Amino acid sequence: MIDLHCHLDLYPDPAAVIARCVERKTYVLSITTVPKAYRHTHRLALGAGRIRTALGLHPQLAATRTSEMGLFEELLPSTSFVGEIGLDGSYEHRSTLSVQRAVFQDIMDLCGRAGGKTISIHSRAAVNEVLQTIAPYASSCRLVLHWFVGTPRQVARAAEMGCWFSVGPAMLTSARGRASVAAMPPSRILPESDGPFGSLDGEALNPWDAWLMVAQLADLWNKQEDEVGRAMFQNFRSLLTFDTAA
Ligand code: MN
């Protein structure tokens, strides 16, 4: 199983979740929301060969954590994975958009200069601006749009740019989410849980629950579940090889 966007450090008992990921042979991209959480979160998963930790500064926290940009820059050479970063233009966060923009642009510049980073990107209520910001970095980094809800035109623009899409069970329960996923190229989709924030029927999703999206995609595409599951692994392999040290 694969979960390309999960906040392992934010579960009540991260060690227990990680132990179950190991048992279930689940590949996880462990996402952080502030640079200060990176070292600790990376250490949590040291014994788990299928887990990689990403260095992030979440747009909803960017305004209060600008002071951690120095630490971000210091830590960046130690990982190939970046996220969660991006922009959030929703009602609760639009007042900080100018700071969010500065932080997001700085991080993309750092990643572009370093090259070879795989980046998990948040774009809630800011799709066009996110696409415009990341476009210059599509050749130097692998861009993964997380929970991307866009019009078919916006999805097509992202796909032409070379973006990947991480899609979860919660996203596929809404009509807008399903319409966005229906427009995505099947070869660019990967599973995500966004746990513990991502939930289904009021229950926080665990990393292995990201795989529930396989049945939902099979339904959407009118394909067999095992065929879709194999496709997700194939997509995962073409995005990256978790076997290399990072
Ligand atoms: Mn997230």
Coordinates of C-alpha atoms and ligand atoms in Angstrom, one line a residue:
M1 CA 0.0 0.0 0.0
I2 CA 1.0 3.6 -0.6
D3 CA 0.2 6.9 1.1
L4 CA 1.8 9.9 -0.5
H5 CA 0.6 12.5 1.9
C6 CA 0.2 11.7 5.6
H7 CA 0.9 13.7 8.8
L8 CA 2.4 10.8 10.9
D9 CA 3.6 13.2 13.6
L10 CA 0.1 14.5 14.3
Y11 CA -1.5 11.2 15.3
P12 CA -2.1 10.7 19.0
D13 CA 0.4 7.8 19.0
P14 CA 2.7 8.1 16.0
A15 CA 4.9 5.1 17.0
A16 CA 1.9 2.8 17.0
V17 CA 0.8 4.0 13.5
I18 CA 4.4 3.6 12.2
A19 CA 4.6 0.1 13.6
R20 CA 1.4 -0.9 11.8
C21 CA 2.7 0.7 8.6
V22 CA 5.8 -1.5 8.9
E23 CA 3.6 -4.6 9.5
R24 CA 1.4 -3.8 6.5
K25 CA 4.4 -2.9 4.3
T26 CA 2.9 0.6 3.6
Y27 CA 5.0 3.1 1.7
V28 CA 4.4 6.5 3.3
L29 CA 5.5 10.0 2.5
S30 CA 5.5 11.6 6.0
I31 CA 4.6 15.2 5.6
T32 CA 5.5 17.9 8.1
T33 CA 3.9 21.3 8.6
V34 CA 6.7 23.3 10.2
P35 CA 10.5 23.1 9.9
K36 CA 10.9 22.6 13.7
A37 CA 9.0 19.3 13.4
Y38 CA 11.3 17.8 10.7
R39 CA 14.1 16.3 12.8
H40 CA 11.8 14.7 15.3
T41 CA 9.4 13.4 12.6
H42 CA 12.4 12.0 10.6
R43 CA 13.7 10.2 13.7
L44 CA 10.3 8.6 14.4
A45 CA 10.5 6.6 11.2
L46 CA 14.2 5.8 11.1
G47 CA 13.6 2.0 11.5
A48 CA 10.9 2.0 8.8
G49 CA 12.5 1.5 5.3
R50 CA 9.3 2.4 3.4
I51 CA 8.8 5.7 5.1
R52 CA 10.4 9.0 3.9
T53 CA 10.0 12.4 5.7
A54 CA 9.3 15.6 3.9
L55 CA 10.3 19.1 5.1
G56 CA 7.4 21.5 5.0
L57 CA 6.0 24.8 6.0
H58 CA 2.2 24.7 5.7
P59 CA 0.5 27.7 4.1
Q60 CA -1.9 27.9 7.1
L61 CA 1.1 28.3 9.4
A62 CA 3.4 30.3 7.2
A63 CA 2.4 33.7 8.7
T64 CA 3.3 32.7 12.3
R65 CA 6.4 30.6 11.3
T66 CA 8.3 32.8 8.9
S67 CA 11.1 32.8 11.4
E68 CA 11.7 29.1 10.6
M69 CA 12.7 29.8 7.0
G70 CA 16.4 29.8 8.1
L71 CA 16.0 26.3 9.6
F72 CA 14.1 25.2 6.4
E73 CA 17.1 26.3 4.3
E74 CA 19.5 24.5 6.7
L75 CA 17.6 21.3 6.6
L76 CA 16.8 21.2 2.8
P77 CA 20.0 19.4 1.7
S78 CA 19.2 16.5 4.1
T79 CA 16.0 15.4 2.2
S80 CA 14.7 14.9 -1.3
F81 CA 11.1 15.4 -0.2
V82 CA 9.4 18.7 0.5
G83 CA 5.9 19.4 1.9
E84 CA 3.5 20.5 2.9
I85 CA 3.9 23.8 1.2
G86 CA 1.6 25.9 -1.0
L87 CA -1.1 28.5 -0.8
D88 CA -4.5 28.6 1.0
G89 CA -7.0 31.2 -0.2
S90 CA -9.9 30.0 1.8
Y91 CA -11.9 32.4 4.0
E92 CA -10.0 31.6 7.2
H93 CA -6.6 32.0 5.7
R94 CA -6.8 34.6 2.9
S95 CA -5.8 37.4 5.2
T96 CA -2.3 36.0 5.4
L97 CA -2.0 35.4 1.6
S98 CA 0.8 38.0 1.1
V99 CA 3.0 36.3 3.7
Q100 CA 2.0 32.8 2.3
R101 CA 3.1 34.0 -1.2
A102 CA 6.5 35.2 0.0
V103 CA 7.2 31.9 1.9
F104 CA 5.9 29.7 -1.0
Q105 CA 8.0 31.6 -3.6
D106 CA 11.1 31.4 -1.4
I107 CA 10.7 27.7 -0.8
M108 CA 10.2 27.0 -4.6
D109 CA 13.3 29.1 -5.4
L110 CA 15.3 27.0 -2.9
C111 CA 14.0 23.8 -4.3
G112 CA 14.6 24.9 -7.9
R113 CA 18.2 25.8 -7.1
A114 CA 18.8 22.5 -5.3
G115 CA 16.9 20.5 -8.0
G116 CA 15.6 16.9 -7.8
K117 CA 13.1 17.5 -5.0
T118 CA 9.7 15.8 -4.8
I119 CA 7.2 18.4 -3.5
S120 CA 3.7 17.9 -2.0
I121 CA 1.7 21.0 -2.7
H122 CA -1.5 22.4 -1.1
S123 CA -3.7 24.6 -3.4
R124 CA -7.0 25.1 -1.5
A125 CA -8.9 28.1 -3.0
A126 CA -5.7 29.2 -4.8
V127 CA -5.4 26.8 -7.8
N128 CA -4.5 29.3 -10.5
E129 CA -2.0 31.1 -8.4
V130 CA -0.3 27.9 -7.3
L131 CA 0.0 26.6 -10.9
Q132 CA 1.5 29.9 -11.9
T133 CA 4.0 29.8 -9.1
I134 CA 5.2 26.2 -9.6
A135 CA 5.3 26.3 -13.5
P136 CA 9.0 27.4 -13.7
Y137 CA 10.1 24.5 -11.4
A138 CA 8.4 21.7 -13.3
S139 CA 11.6 20.8 -15.1
S140 CA 13.9 20.8 -12.0
C141 CA 11.5 19.1 -9.4
R142 CA 8.7 16.6 -9.2
L143 CA 5.5 18.4 -8.3
V144 CA 2.7 16.5 -6.6
L145 CA -0.6 18.4 -6.2
H146 CA -2.3 17.2 -3.0
W147 CA -6.1 17.1 -2.8
F148 CA -6.3 19.1 -6.0
V149 CA -9.8 20.2 -6.7
G150 CA -9.8 22.1 -10.0
T151 CA -11.9 22.5 -13.1
P152 CA -11.1 20.1 -16.0
R153 CA -9.2 23.0 -17.6
Q154 CA -7.1 23.6 -14.4
V155 CA -6.4 19.9 -14.1
A156 CA -5.3 19.8 -17.8
R157 CA -3.0 22.7 -17.3
A158 CA -1.4 21.0 -14.3
A159 CA -1.0 17.7 -16.2
E160 CA 0.6 19.4 -19.2
M161 CA 3.0 21.0 -16.8
G162 CA 4.0 17.5 -15.7
C163 CA 2.3 17.6 -12.3
W164 CA 1.3 14.5 -10.3
F165 CA -1.9 14.3 -8.2
S166 CA -2.3 12.6 -4.8
V167 CA -5.9 11.6 -4.3
G168 CA -7.6 10.2 -1.2
P169 CA -10.8 8.5 -0.1
A170 CA -12.2 11.6 1.5
M171 CA -11.7 13.6 -1.7
L172 CA -13.5 11.0 -3.7
T173 CA -16.7 11.2 -1.6
S174 CA -17.5 14.7 -2.9
A175 CA -18.9 15.4 -6.4
R176 CA -16.4 18.2 -7.0
G177 CA -13.5 16.0 -5.9
R178 CA -14.7 13.2 -8.2
A179 CA -15.0 15.6 -11.2
S180 CA -11.5 16.8 -10.6
V181 CA -10.1 13.3 -10.4
A182 CA -12.0 12.2 -13.5
A183 CA -10.1 14.9 -15.5
M184 CA -6.7 13.7 -14.2
P185 CA -4.5 11.4 -16.4
P186 CA -4.6 7.9 -14.7
S187 CA -0.9 7.5 -15.0
R188 CA -0.3 10.6 -12.8
I189 CA -2.5 9.6 -9.8
L190 CA -1.2 8.3 -6.4
P191 CA -3.0 7.4 -3.2
E192 CA -3.0 9.7 -0.1
S193 CA -4.8 9.7 3.2
D194 CA -4.0 13.2 4.5
G195 CA -4.5 11.5 7.9
P196 CA -5.2 12.3 10.6
F197 CA -7.0 15.3 9.0
G198 CA -8.4 13.2 6.2
S199 CA -11.4 11.3 7.5
L200 CA -14.2 9.0 6.4
D201 CA -17.5 8.7 8.2
G202 CA -16.0 10.8 11.1
E203 CA -13.0 8.5 11.6
A204 CA -9.4 9.8 11.0
L205 CA -7.8 7.9 8.1
N206 CA -4.7 5.8 8.8
P207 CA -1.9 5.6 6.1
W208 CA -3.0 2.2 4.9
D209 CA -6.6 3.5 4.5
A210 CA -5.3 5.6 1.6
W211 CA -5.7 2.4 -0.4
L212 CA -9.5 2.7 -0.1
M213 CA -9.2 5.1 -3.1
V214 CA -8.4 2.1 -5.3
A215 CA -11.9 0.8 -5.1
Q216 CA -13.4 4.3 -5.6
L217 CA -11.2 4.8 -8.7
A218 CA -12.1 1.4 -10.1
D219 CA -15.7 2.5 -9.8
L220 CA -15.1 5.9 -11.4
W221 CA -13.1 4.4 -14.3
N222 CA -15.2 1.2 -14.6
K223 CA -12.1 -1.0 -14.1
Q224 CA -11.2 -3.9 -11.9
E225 CA -9.8 -3.1 -8.5
D226 CA -6.7 -5.2 -8.9
E227 CA -5.9 -3.5 -12.2
V228 CA -6.2 -0.1 -10.6
G229 CA -4.0 -1.2 -7.6
R230 CA -1.3 -2.4 -10.0
A231 CA -1.5 0.9 -11.8
M232 CA -1.0 2.8 -8.6
F233 CA 2.2 0.8 -7.9
Q234 CA 3.4 1.5 -11.4
N235 CA 2.7 5.2 -11.0
F236 CA 4.6 5.1 -7.7
R237 CA 7.6 3.5 -9.3
S238 CA 7.7 6.0 -12.1
L239 CA 7.4 8.9 -9.6
L240 CA 10.3 7.8 -7.4
T241 CA 12.2 4.9 -6.0
F242 CA 11.9 4.8 -2.2
D243 CA 14.8 2.3 -2.1
T244 CA 17.4 5.0 -2.5
A245 CA 18.5 6.8 0.7
A246 CA 16.9 10.1 1.3
Ligands
MN1 MN -2.0 17.7 4.6

